Amino acid sequence: MSDAPDQVPSSGLARIVTLASATILIATQTIAASVAGGWAIAGFLGLGEYAAYAFEAIGLCLGVWAVTSFVRTALKNDPARRGA
């Protein structure tokens, strides 16, 4: 017996809540990992405080870009928008 639901939720609200929840989860993890990666690289190379800030800023930009790409792709592949 399967625990999977028989139907995909067709409610627009359910899709919005799912997309918002996934976006929040992915955004926090992606941006935190990107900033931490910048901090770790600067620390590993011994570049100093200001270089660490620069690497963290670069990581932040990459993280925001990745989240933006995720949201655009998710919205583009939304079944409700395909028919329109």
Coordinates of C-alpha atoms in Angstrom, one line a residue:
M1 CA 0.0 0.0 0.0
S2 CA 1.3 3.4 -0.9
D3 CA 1.3 6.5 1.2
A4 CA 1.3 8.8 -1.8
P5 CA -1.9 10.8 -2.4
D6 CA -4.1 9.8 -5.2
Q7 CA -4.4 13.3 -6.6
V8 CA -2.1 16.3 -7.0
P9 CA -3.6 19.3 -5.1
S10 CA -5.4 21.4 -7.8
S11 CA -6.0 24.3 -5.5
G12 CA -4.1 27.4 -6.5
L13 CA -3.6 28.2 -2.8
A14 CA -2.0 24.8 -2.2
R15 CA 0.5 25.5 -5.1
I16 CA 1.3 28.9 -3.8
V17 CA 1.9 27.7 -0.2
T18 CA 4.1 24.8 -1.5
L19 CA 6.1 27.2 -3.7
A20 CA 6.5 29.7 -0.9
S21 CA 7.6 27.0 1.6
A22 CA 10.1 25.5 -0.8
T23 CA 11.5 28.9 -1.7
I24 CA 12.0 29.8 2.0
L25 CA 13.7 26.5 2.7
I26 CA 15.9 26.6 -0.4
A27 CA 16.7 30.3 0.0
T28 CA 17.9 30.0 3.6
Q29 CA 20.0 27.0 2.9
T30 CA 21.5 28.3 -0.3
I31 CA 22.3 31.8 0.9
A32 CA 23.7 30.6 4.2
A33 CA 25.9 28.0 2.5
S34 CA 27.1 30.6 -0.1
V35 CA 28.0 33.1 2.6
A36 CA 29.7 30.5 4.8
G37 CA 31.6 29.2 1.8
G38 CA 32.9 32.7 1.1
W39 CA 33.9 33.1 4.8
A40 CA 35.6 29.6 4.7
I41 CA 37.6 30.4 1.5
A42 CA 38.9 33.7 2.9
G43 CA 39.8 32.1 6.2
F44 CA 41.5 29.2 4.6
L45 CA 43.6 31.4 2.4
G46 CA 44.3 33.8 5.3
L47 CA 43.2 36.9 3.4
G48 CA 42.0 39.0 6.3
E49 CA 38.7 40.6 7.4
Y50 CA 37.9 42.8 4.4
A51 CA 38.7 40.0 1.9
A52 CA 36.4 37.8 3.9
Y53 CA 33.6 40.4 3.6
A54 CA 34.2 40.5 -0.1
F55 CA 34.0 36.8 -0.5
E56 CA 30.9 36.7 1.6
A57 CA 29.3 39.4 -0.6
I58 CA 30.2 37.4 -3.7
G59 CA 28.7 34.3 -2.1
L60 CA 25.6 36.3 -1.2
C61 CA 25.2 37.4 -4.8
L62 CA 25.6 33.8 -6.0
G63 CA 23.1 32.6 -3.5
V64 CA 20.5 35.2 -4.4
W65 CA 21.0 34.4 -8.1
A66 CA 20.5 30.7 -7.5
V67 CA 17.3 31.3 -5.5
T68 CA 16.0 33.7 -8.2
S69 CA 16.7 31.0 -10.8
F70 CA 14.8 28.5 -8.7
V71 CA 11.8 30.7 -8.4
R72 CA 11.7 31.6 -12.1
T73 CA 11.9 27.9 -13.1
A74 CA 9.3 26.9 -10.5
L75 CA 6.9 29.5 -11.8
K76 CA 7.6 28.6 -15.4
N77 CA 6.8 25.0 -14.8
D78 CA 3.7 25.5 -12.7
P79 CA 0.9 23.4 -14.2
A80 CA -1.7 26.2 -13.8
R81 CA 0.4 28.5 -15.9
R82 CA 1.1 26.0 -18.7
G83 CA -2.5 26.1 -20.0
A84 CA -2.7 29.8 -20.0

